[in-house]
PDB file of C-alpha atoms in Angstrom:
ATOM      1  CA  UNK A   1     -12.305  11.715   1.047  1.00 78.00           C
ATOM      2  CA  UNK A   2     -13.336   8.345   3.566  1.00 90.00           C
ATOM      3  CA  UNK A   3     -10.611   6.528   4.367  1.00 91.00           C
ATOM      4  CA  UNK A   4     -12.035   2.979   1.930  1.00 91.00           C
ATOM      5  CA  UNK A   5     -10.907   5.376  -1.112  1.00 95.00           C
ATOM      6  CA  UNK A   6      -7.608   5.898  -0.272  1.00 97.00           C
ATOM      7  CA  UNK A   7      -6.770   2.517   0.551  1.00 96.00           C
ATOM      8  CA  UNK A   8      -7.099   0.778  -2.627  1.00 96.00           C
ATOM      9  CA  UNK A   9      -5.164  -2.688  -2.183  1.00 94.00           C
ATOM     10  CA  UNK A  10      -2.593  -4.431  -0.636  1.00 94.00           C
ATOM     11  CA  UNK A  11       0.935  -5.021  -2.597  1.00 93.00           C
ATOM     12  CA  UNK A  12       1.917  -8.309  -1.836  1.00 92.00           C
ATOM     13  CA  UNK A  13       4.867  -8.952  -3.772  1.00 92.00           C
ATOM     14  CA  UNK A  14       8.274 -10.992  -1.379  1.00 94.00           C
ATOM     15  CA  UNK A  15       9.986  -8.308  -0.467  1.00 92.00           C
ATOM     16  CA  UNK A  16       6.595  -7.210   1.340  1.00 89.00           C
ATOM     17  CA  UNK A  17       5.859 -10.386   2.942  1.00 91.00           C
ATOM     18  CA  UNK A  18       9.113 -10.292   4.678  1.00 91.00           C
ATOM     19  CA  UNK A  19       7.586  -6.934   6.018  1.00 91.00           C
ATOM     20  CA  UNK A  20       4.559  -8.382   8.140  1.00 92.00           C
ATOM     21  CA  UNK A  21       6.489  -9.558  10.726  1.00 90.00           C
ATOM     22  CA  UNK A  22       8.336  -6.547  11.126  1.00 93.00           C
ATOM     23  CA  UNK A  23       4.651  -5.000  11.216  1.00 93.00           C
ATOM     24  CA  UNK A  24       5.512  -3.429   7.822  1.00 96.00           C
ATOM     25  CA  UNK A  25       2.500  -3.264   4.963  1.00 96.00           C
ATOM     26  CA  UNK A  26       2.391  -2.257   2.035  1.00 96.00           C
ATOM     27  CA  UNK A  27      -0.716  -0.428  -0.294  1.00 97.00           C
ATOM     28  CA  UNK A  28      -1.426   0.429  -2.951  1.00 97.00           C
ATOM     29  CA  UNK A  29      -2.808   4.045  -2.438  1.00 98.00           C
ATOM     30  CA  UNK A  30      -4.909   6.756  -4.312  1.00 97.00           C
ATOM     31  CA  UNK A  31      -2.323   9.073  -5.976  1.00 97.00           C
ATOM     32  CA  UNK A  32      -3.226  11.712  -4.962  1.00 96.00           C
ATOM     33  CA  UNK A  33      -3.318  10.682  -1.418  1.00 97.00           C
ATOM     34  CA  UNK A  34      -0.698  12.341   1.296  1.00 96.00           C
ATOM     35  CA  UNK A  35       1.427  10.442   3.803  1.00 97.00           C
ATOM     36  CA  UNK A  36      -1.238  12.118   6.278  1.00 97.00           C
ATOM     37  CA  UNK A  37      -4.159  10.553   5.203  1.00 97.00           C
ATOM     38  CA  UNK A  38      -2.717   7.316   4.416  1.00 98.00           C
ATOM     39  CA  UNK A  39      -1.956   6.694   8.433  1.00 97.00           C
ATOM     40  CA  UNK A  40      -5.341   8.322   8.942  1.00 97.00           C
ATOM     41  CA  UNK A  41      -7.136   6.088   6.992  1.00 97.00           C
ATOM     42  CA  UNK A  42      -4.778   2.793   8.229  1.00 96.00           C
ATOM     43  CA  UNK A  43      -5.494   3.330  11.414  1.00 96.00           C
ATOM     44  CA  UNK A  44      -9.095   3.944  10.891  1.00 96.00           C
ATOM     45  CA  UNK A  45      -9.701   0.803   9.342  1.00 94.00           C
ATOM     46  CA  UNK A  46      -7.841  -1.591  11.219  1.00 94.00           C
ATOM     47  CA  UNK A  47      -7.893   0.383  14.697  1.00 95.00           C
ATOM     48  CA  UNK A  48      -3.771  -0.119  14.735  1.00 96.00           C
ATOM     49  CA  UNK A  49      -1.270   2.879  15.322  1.00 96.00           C
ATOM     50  CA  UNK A  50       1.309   4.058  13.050  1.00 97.00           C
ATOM     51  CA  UNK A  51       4.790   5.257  13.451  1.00 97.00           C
ATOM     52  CA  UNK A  52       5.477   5.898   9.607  1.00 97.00           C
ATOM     53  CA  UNK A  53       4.345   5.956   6.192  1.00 98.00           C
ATOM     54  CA  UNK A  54       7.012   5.734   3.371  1.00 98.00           C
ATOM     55  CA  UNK A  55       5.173   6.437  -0.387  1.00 98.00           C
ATOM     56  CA  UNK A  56       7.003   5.983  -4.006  1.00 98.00           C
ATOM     57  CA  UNK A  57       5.189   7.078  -6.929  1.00 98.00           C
ATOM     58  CA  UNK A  58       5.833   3.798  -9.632  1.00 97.00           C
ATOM     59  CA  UNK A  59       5.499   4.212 -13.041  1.00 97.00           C
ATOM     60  CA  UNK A  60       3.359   1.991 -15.675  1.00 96.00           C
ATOM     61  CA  UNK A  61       5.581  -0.629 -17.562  1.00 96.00           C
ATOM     62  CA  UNK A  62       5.740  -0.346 -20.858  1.00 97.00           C
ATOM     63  CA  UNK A  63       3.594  -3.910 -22.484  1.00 97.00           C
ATOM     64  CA  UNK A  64       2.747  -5.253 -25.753  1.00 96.00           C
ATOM     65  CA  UNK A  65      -0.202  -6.983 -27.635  1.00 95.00           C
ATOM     66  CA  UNK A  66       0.542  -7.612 -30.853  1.00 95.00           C
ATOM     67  CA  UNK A  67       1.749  -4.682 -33.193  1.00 95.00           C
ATOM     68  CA  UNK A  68      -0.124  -2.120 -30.375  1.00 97.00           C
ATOM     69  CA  UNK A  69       1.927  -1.139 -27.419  1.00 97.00           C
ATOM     70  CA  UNK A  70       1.229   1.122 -24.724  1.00 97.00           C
ATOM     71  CA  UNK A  71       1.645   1.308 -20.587  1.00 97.00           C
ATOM     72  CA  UNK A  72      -0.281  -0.184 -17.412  1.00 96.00           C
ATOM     73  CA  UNK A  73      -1.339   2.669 -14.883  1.00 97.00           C
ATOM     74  CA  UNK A  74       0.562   4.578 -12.798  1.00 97.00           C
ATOM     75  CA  UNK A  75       0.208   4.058  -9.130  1.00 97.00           C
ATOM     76  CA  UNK A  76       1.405   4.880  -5.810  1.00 98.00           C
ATOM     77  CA  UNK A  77       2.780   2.476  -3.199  1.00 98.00           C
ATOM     78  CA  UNK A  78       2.828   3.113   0.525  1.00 98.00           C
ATOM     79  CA  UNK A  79       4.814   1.387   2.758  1.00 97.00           C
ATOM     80  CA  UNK A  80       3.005   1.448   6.263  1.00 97.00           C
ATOM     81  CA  UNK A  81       5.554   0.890   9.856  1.00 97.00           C
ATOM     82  CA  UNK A  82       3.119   0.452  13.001  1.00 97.00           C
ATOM     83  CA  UNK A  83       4.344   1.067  16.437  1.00 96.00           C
ATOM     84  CA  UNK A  84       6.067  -1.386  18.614  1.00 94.00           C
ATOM     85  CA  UNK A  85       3.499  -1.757  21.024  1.00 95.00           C
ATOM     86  CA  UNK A  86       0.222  -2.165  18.505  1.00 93.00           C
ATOM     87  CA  UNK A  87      -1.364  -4.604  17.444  1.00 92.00           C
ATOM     88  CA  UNK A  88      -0.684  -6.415  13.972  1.00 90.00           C
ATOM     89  CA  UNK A  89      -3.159  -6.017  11.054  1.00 91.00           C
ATOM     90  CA  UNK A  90      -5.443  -9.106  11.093  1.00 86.00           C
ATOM     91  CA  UNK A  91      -5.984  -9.619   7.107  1.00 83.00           C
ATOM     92  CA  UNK A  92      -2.215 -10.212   7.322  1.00 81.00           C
ATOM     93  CA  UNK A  93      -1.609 -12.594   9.859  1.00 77.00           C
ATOM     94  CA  UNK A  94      -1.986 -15.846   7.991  1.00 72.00           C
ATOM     95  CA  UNK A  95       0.705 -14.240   5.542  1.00 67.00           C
ATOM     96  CA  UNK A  96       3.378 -14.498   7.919  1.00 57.00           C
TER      97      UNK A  96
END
């Protein structure tokens, strides 16, 4: 698995931009993904180091069109802390 599949977006949501400048991201990630290759591939792509990876499995919300209902995908969100002493992720930095 390369490290551009597991990676599949960022979340950017308030509670994450309050994150960046505590050099915390959040992705969303390929499910079946581990907390291993998550900082693998993070710090492959952007050439930062990281000190932890928090992930929560969400579940699709229930939504409705007309008389047909059904859910939005399931995903998995990672929560990515780098190290004191590295450097911040660039696609980020006019976020903060």
């Amino acid at each position: 698995m390369f490290a551009e599949d597991i990676i599949i977006k960022p979340l950017l949501t308030e509670k994450g931009y309050d994150g960046i400048a505590d050099k915390k991201y959040t992705f969303i990630v390929k499910k079946s993904a581990n907390k291993t290759q998550i900082k693998n591939a993070v710090e492959k792509i952007w050439d930062v180091s990281v000190e932890s990876v928090n992930t929560v499995n969400c579940k699709g919300k229930k939504k409705r069109m007309g008389k047909y209902e059904g859910y939005t995908p399931d995903y998995k969100k990672a929560v990515v802390q780098l190290k004191a002493d590295s450097k911040a992720i660039e696609d980020f930095n006019s976020l903060s």
